[in-house]
N, CA, C and O atoms as a DFTB+ gen file, in Angstrom:
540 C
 N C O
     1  1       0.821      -1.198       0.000
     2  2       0.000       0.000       0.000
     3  2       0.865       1.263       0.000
     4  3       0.536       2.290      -0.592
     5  1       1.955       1.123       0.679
     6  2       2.953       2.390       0.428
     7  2       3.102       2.561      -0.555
     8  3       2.483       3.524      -1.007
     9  1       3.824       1.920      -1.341
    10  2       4.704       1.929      -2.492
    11  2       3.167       2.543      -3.254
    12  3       3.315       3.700      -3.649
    13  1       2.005       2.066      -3.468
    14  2       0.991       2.661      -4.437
    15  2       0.761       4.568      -4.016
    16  3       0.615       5.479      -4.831
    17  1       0.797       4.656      -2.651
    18  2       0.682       5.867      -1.735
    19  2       1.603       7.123      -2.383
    20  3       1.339       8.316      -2.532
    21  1       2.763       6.350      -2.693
    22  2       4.004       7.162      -3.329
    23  2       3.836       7.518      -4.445
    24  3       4.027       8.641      -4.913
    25  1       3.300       6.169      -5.180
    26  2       3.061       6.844      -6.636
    27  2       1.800       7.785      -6.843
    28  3       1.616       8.742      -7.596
    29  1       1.126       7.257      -6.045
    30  2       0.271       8.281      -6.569
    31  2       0.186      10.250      -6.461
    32  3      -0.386      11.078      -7.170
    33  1       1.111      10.382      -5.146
    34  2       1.389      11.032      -4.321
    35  2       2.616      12.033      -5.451
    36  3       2.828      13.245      -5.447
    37  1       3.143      11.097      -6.198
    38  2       4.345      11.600      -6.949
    39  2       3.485      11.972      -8.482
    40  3       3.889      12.898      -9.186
    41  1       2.130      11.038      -8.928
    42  2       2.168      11.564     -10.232
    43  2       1.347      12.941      -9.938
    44  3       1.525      13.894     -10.697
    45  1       0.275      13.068      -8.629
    46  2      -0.717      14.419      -8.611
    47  2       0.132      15.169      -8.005
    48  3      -0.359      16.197      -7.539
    49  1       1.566      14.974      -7.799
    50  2       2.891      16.113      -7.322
    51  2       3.473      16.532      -8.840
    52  3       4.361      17.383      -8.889
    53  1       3.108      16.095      -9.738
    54  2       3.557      16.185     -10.799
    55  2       2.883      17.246     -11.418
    56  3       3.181      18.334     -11.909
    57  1       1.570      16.371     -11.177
    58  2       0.935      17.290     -12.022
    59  2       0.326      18.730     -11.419
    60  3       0.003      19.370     -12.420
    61  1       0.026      19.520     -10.222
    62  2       0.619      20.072      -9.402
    63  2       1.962      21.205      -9.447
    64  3       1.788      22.420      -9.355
    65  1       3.162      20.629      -9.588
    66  2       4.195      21.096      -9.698
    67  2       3.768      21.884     -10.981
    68  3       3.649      23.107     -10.910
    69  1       3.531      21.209     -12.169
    70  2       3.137      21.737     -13.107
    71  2       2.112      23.191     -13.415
    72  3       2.466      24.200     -14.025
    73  1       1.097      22.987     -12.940
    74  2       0.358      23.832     -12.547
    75  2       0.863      24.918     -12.249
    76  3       0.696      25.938     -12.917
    77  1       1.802      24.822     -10.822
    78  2       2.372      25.870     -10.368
    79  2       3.220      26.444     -11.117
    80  3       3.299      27.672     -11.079
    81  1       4.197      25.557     -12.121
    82  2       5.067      26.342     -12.990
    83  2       4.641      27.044     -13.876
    84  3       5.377      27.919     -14.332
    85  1       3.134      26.838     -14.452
    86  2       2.571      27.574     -15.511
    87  2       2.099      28.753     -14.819
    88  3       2.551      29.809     -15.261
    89  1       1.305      28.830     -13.848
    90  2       1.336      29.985     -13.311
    91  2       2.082      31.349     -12.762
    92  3       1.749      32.532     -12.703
    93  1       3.475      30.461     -12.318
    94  2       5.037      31.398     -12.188
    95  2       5.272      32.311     -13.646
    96  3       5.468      33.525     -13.702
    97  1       5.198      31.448     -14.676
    98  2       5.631      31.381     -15.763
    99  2       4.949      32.465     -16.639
   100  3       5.676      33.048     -17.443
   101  1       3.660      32.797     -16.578
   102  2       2.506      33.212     -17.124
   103  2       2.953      34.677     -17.159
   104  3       3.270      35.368     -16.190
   105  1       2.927      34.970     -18.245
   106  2       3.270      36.510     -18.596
   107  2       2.250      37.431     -18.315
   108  3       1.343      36.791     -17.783
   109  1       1.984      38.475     -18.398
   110  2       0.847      39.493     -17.459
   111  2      -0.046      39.714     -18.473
   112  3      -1.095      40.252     -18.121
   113  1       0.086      39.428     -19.721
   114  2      -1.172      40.028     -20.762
   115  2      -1.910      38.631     -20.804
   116  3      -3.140      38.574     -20.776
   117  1      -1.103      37.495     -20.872
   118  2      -1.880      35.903     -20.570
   119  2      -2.525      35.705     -19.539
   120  3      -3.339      34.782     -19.498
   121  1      -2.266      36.688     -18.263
   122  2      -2.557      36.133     -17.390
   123  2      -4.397      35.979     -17.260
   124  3      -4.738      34.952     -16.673
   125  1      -5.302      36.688     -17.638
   126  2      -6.719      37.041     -17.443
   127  2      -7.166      35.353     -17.895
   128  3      -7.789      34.613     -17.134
   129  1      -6.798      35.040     -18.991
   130  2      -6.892      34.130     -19.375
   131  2      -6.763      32.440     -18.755
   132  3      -7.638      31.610     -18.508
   133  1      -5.526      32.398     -18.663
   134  2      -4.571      31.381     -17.454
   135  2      -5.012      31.183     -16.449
   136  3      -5.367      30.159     -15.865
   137  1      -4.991      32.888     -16.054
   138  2      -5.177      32.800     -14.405
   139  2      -6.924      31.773     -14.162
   140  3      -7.152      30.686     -13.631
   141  1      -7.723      32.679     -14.773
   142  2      -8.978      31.576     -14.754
   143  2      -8.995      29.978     -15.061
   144  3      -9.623      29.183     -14.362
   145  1      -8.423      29.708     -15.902
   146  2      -8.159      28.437     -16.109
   147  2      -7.407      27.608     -15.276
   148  3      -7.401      26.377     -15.300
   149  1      -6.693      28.437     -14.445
   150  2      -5.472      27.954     -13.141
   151  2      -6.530      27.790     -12.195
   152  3      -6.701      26.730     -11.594
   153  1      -7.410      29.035     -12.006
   154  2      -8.658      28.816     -10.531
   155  2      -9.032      27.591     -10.851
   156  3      -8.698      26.637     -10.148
   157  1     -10.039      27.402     -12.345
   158  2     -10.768      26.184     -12.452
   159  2     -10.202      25.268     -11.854
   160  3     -10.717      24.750     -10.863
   161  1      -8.785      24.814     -12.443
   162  2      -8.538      23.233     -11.807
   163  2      -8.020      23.143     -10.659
   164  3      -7.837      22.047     -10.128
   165  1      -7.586      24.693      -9.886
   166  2      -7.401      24.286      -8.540
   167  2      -8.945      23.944      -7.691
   168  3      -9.148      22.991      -6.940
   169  1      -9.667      24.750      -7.974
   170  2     -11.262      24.641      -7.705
   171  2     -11.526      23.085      -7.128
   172  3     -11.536      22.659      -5.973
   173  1     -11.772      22.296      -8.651
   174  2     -11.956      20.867      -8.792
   175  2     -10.886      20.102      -8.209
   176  3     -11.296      19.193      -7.487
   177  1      -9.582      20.204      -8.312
   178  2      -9.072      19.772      -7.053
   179  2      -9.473      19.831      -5.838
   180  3      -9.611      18.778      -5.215
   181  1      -9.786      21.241      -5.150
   182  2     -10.405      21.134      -4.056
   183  2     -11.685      20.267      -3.842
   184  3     -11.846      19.432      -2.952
   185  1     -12.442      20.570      -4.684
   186  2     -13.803      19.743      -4.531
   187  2     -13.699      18.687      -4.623
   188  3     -14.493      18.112      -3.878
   189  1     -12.844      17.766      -5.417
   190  2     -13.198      16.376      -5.245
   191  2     -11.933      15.876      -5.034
   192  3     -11.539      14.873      -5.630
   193  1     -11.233      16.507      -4.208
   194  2     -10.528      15.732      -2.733
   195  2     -11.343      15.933      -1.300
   196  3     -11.096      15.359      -0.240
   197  1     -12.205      16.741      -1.520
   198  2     -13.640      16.995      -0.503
   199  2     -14.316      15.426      -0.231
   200  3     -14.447      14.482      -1.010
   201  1     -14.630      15.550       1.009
   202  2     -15.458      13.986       1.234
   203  2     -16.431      13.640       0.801
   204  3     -16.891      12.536       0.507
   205  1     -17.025      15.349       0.720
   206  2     -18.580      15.386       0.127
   207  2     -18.673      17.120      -0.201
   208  3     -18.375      18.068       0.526
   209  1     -19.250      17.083      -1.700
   210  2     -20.036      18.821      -1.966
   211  2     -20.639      19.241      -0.895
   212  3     -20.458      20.349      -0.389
   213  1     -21.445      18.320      -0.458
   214  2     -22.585      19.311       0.514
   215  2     -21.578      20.029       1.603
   216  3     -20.522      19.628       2.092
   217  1     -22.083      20.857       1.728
   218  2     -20.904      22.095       2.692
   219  2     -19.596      22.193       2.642
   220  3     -18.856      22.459       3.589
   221  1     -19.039      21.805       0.612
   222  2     -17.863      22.194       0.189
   223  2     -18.060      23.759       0.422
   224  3     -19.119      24.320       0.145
   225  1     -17.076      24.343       0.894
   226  2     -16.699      26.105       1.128
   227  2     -15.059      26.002       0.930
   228  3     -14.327      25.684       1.868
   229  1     -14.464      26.366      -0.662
   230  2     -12.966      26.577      -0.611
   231  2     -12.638      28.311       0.231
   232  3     -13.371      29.243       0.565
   233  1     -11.471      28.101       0.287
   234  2     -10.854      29.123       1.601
   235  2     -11.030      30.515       0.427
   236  3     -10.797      30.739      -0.761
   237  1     -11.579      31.212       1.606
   238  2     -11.378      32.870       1.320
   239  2      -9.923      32.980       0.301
   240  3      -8.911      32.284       0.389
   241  1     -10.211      34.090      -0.664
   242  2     -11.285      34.673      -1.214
   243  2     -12.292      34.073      -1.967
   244  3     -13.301      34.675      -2.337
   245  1     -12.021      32.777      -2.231
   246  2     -12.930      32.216      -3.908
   247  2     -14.329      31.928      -2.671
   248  3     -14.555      31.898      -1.461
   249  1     -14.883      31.788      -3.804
   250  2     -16.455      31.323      -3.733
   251  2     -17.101      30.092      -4.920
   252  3     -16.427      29.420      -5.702
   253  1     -18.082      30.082      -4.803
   254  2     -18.725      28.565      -5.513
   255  2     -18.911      29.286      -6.827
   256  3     -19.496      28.452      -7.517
   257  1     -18.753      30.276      -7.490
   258  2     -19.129      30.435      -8.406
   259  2     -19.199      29.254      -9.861
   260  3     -20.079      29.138     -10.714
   261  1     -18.040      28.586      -9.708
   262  2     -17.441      27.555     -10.657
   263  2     -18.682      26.421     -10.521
   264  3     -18.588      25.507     -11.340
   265  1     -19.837      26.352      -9.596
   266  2     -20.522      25.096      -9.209
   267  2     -21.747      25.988     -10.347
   268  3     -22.717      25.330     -10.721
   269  1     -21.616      27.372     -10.798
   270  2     -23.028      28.009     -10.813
   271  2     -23.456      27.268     -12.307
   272  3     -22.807      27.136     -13.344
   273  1     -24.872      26.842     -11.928
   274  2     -25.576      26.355     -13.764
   275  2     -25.763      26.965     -14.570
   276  3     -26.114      26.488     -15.650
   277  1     -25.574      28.513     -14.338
   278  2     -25.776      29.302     -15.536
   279  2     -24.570      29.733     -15.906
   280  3     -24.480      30.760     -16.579
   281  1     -23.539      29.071     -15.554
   282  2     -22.469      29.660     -15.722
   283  2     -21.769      30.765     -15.725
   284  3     -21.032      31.139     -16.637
   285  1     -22.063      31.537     -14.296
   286  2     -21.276      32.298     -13.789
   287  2     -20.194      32.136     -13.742
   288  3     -19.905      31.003     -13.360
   289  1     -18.805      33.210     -14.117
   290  2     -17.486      33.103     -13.362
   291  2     -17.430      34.002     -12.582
   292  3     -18.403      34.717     -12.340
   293  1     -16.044      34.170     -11.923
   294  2     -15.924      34.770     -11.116
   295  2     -15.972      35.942     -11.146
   296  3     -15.835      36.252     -12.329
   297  1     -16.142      37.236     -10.256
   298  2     -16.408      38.294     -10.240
   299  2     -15.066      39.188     -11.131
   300  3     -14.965      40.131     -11.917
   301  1     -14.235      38.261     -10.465
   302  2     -12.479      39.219     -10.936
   303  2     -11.830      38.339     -11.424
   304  3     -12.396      37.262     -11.237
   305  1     -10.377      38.186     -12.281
   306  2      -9.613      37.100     -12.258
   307  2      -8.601      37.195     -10.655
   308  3      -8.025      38.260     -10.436
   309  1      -8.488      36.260      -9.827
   310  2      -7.665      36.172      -9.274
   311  2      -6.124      36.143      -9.319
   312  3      -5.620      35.140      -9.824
   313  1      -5.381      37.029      -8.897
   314  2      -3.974      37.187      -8.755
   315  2      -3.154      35.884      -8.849
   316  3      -3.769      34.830      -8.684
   317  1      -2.126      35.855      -9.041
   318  2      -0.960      35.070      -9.114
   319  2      -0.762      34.503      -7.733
   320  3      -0.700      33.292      -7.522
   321  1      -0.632      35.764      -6.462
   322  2      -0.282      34.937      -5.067
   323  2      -1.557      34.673      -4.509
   324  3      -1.429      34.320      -3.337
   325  1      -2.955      34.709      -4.954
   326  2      -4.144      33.935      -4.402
   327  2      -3.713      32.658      -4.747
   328  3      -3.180      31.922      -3.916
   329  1      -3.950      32.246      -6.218
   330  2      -3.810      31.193      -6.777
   331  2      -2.453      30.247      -6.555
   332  3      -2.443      29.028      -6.728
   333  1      -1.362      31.015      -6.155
   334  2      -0.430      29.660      -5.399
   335  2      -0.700      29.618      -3.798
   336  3      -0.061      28.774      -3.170
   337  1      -1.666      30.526      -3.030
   338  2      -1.382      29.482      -2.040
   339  2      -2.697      28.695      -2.013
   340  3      -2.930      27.802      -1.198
   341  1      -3.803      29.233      -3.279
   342  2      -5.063      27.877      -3.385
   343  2      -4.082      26.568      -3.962
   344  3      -4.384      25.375      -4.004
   345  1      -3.261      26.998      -4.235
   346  2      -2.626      25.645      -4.899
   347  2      -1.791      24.905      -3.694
   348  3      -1.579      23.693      -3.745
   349  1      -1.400      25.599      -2.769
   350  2      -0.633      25.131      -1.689
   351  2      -1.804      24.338      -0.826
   352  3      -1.771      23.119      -0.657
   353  1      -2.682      25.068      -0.383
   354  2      -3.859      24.444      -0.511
   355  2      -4.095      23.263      -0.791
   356  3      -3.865      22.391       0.046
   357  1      -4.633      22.941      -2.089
   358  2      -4.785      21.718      -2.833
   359  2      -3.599      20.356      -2.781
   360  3      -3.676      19.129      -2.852
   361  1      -2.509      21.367      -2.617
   362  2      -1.320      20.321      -2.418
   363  2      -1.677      19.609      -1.222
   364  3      -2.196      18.494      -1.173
   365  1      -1.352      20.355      -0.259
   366  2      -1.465      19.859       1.364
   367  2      -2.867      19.175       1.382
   368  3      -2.636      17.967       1.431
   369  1      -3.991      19.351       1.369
   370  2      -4.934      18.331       0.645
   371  2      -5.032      16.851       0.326
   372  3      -5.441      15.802       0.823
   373  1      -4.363      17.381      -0.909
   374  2      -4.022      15.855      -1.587
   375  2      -2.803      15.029      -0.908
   376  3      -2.447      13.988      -1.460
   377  1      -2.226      15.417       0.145
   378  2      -1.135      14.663       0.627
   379  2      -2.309      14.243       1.633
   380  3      -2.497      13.028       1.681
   381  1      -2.952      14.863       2.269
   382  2      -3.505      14.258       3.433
   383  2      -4.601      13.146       3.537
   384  3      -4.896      12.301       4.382
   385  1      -5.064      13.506       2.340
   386  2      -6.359      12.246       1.792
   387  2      -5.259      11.381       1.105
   388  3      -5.715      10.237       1.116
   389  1      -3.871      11.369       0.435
   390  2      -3.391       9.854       0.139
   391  2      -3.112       9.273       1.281
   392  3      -3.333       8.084       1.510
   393  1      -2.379      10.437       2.426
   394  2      -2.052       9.571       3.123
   395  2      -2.967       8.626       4.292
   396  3      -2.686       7.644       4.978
   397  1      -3.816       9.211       4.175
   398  2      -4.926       8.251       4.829
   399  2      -5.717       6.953       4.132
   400  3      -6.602       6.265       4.640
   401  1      -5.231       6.859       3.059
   402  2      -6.279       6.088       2.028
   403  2      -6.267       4.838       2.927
   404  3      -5.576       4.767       3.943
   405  1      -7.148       3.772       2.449
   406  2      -6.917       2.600       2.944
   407  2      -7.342       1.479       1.722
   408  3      -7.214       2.116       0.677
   409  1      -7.648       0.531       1.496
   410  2      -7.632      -0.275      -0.044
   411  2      -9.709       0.153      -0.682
   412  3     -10.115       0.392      -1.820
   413  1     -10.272       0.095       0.275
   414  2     -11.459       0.729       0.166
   415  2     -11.748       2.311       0.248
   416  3     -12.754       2.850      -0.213
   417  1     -10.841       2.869       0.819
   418  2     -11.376       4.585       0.071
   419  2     -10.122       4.697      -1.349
   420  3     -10.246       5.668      -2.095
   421  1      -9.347       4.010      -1.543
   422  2      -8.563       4.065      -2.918
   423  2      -9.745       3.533      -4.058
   424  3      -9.732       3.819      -5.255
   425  1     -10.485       2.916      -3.549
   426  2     -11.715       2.322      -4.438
   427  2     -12.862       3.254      -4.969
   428  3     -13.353       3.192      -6.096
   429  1     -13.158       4.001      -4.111
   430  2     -14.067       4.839      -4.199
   431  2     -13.549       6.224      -4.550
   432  3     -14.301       7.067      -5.038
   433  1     -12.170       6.478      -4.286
   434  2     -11.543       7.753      -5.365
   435  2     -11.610       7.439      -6.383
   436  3     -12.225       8.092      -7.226
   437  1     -11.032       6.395      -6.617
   438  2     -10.589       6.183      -7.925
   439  2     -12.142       5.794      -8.693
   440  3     -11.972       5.015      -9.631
   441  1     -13.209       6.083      -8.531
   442  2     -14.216       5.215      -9.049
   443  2     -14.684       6.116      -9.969
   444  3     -15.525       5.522     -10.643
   445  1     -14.544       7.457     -10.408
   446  2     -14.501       9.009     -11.525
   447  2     -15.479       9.226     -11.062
   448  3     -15.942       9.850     -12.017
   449  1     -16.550       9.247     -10.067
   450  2     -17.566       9.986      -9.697
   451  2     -17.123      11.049      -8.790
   452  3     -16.303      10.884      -7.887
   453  1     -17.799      12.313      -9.126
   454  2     -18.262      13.637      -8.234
   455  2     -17.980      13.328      -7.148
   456  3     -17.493      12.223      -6.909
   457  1     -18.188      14.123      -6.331
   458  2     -18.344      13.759      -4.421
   459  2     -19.741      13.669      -4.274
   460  3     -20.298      14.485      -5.009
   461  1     -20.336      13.152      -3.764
   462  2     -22.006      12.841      -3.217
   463  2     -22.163      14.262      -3.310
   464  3     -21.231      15.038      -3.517
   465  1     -23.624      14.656      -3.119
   466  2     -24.374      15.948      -3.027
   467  2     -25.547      15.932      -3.609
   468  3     -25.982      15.144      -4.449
   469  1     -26.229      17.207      -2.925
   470  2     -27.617      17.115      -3.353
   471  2     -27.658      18.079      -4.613
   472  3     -28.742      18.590      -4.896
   473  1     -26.561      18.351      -5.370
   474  2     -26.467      18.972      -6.771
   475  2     -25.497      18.356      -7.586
   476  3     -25.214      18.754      -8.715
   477  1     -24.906      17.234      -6.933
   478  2     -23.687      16.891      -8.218
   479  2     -24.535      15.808      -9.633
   480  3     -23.822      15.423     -10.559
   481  1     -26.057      15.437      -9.605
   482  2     -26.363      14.993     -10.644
   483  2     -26.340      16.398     -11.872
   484  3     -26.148      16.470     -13.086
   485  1     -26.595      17.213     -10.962
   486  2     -27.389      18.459     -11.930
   487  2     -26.013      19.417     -12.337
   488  3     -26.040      20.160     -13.317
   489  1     -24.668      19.279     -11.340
   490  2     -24.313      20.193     -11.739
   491  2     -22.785      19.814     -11.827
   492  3     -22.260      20.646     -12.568
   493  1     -21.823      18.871     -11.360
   494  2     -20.679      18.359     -11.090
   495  2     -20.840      17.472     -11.968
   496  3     -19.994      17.446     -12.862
   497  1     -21.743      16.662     -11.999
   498  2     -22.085      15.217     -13.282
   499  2     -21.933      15.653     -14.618
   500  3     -21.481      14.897     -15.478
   501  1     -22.416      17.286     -14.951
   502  2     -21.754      17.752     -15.921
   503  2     -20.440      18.470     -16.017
   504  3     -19.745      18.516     -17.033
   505  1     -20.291      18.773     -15.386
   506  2     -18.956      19.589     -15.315
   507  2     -17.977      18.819     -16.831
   508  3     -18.220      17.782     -17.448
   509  1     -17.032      19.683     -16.995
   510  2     -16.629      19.407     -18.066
   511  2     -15.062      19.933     -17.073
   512  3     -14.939      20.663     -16.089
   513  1     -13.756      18.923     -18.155
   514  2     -12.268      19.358     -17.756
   515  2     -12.313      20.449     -18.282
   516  3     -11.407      21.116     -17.782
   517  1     -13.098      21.288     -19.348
   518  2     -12.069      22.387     -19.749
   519  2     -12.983      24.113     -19.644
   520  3     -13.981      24.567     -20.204
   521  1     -12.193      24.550     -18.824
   522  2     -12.789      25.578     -18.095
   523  2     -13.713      26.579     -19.138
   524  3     -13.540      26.766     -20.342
   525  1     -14.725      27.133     -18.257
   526  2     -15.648      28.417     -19.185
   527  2     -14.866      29.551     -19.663
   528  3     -14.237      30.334     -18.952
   529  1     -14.964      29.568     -20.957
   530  2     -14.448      31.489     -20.850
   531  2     -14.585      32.013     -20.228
   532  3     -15.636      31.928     -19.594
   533  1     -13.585      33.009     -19.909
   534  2     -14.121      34.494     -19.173
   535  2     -14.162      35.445     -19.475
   536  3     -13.128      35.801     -20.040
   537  1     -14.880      36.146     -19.402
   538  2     -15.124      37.387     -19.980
   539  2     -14.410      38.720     -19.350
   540  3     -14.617      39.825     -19.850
């Protein structure tokens, strides 16, 4: 079970690391762009390393907007140092749910469903990987 703990631990450190480098990286006229697309997947990271949607709340400043059905975004694009420490965030996260896994919650991560909730048929079940424009 270690040895699986590690890998897994090493490929969402990967991908992660990544993340963060595109965001370092991101030149200031890209950023409106990026930067939203950086919230999105830190977002969904957060949420479904969550146990459950129902009374998902990611940390000040963001809000649920990303859950909205009419497809709201966010009010502003978020900054560069919001978005790495939501990503620090998400990191520390995802270390703490591998390291707890046991052979039955590795079953049920890994199973591609949403987190339970009384909106993820209507609104997470669709969700799509690739983020909304922003305007």
């Amino acid at each position: 079970m270690e040895s699986w703990k590690a890998a897994v631990r090493a490929q969402f450190g990967a991908a992660i690391d990544m993340l963060e480098n595109a965001i370092r990286a991101c030149p200031e006229e890209a950023w409106p762009k990026v930067g939203y697309g950086a919230f999105h997947a830190l977002f969904f990271l957060d949420l479904y390393l969550s146990e459950s949607a129902d009374g998902f709340l990611p940390p000040a400043p963001f809000g649920l907007e990303e859950l909205d059905a009419n497809g709201e975004t966010p009010e502003r694009v978020h900054g560069k140092d919001e978005l790495l420490r939501y990503l620090e965030h998400g990191r520390s996260k995802c270390h703490a749910v591998i390291d707890r896994f046991t052979g039955q919650e590795r079953r049920k991560f890994f199973s591609l469903e949403a987190p339970s909730s009384s909106f993820s048929s209507t609104t997470c079940g669709t969700c799509s990987t690739t983020p909304r424009s922003s305007t």
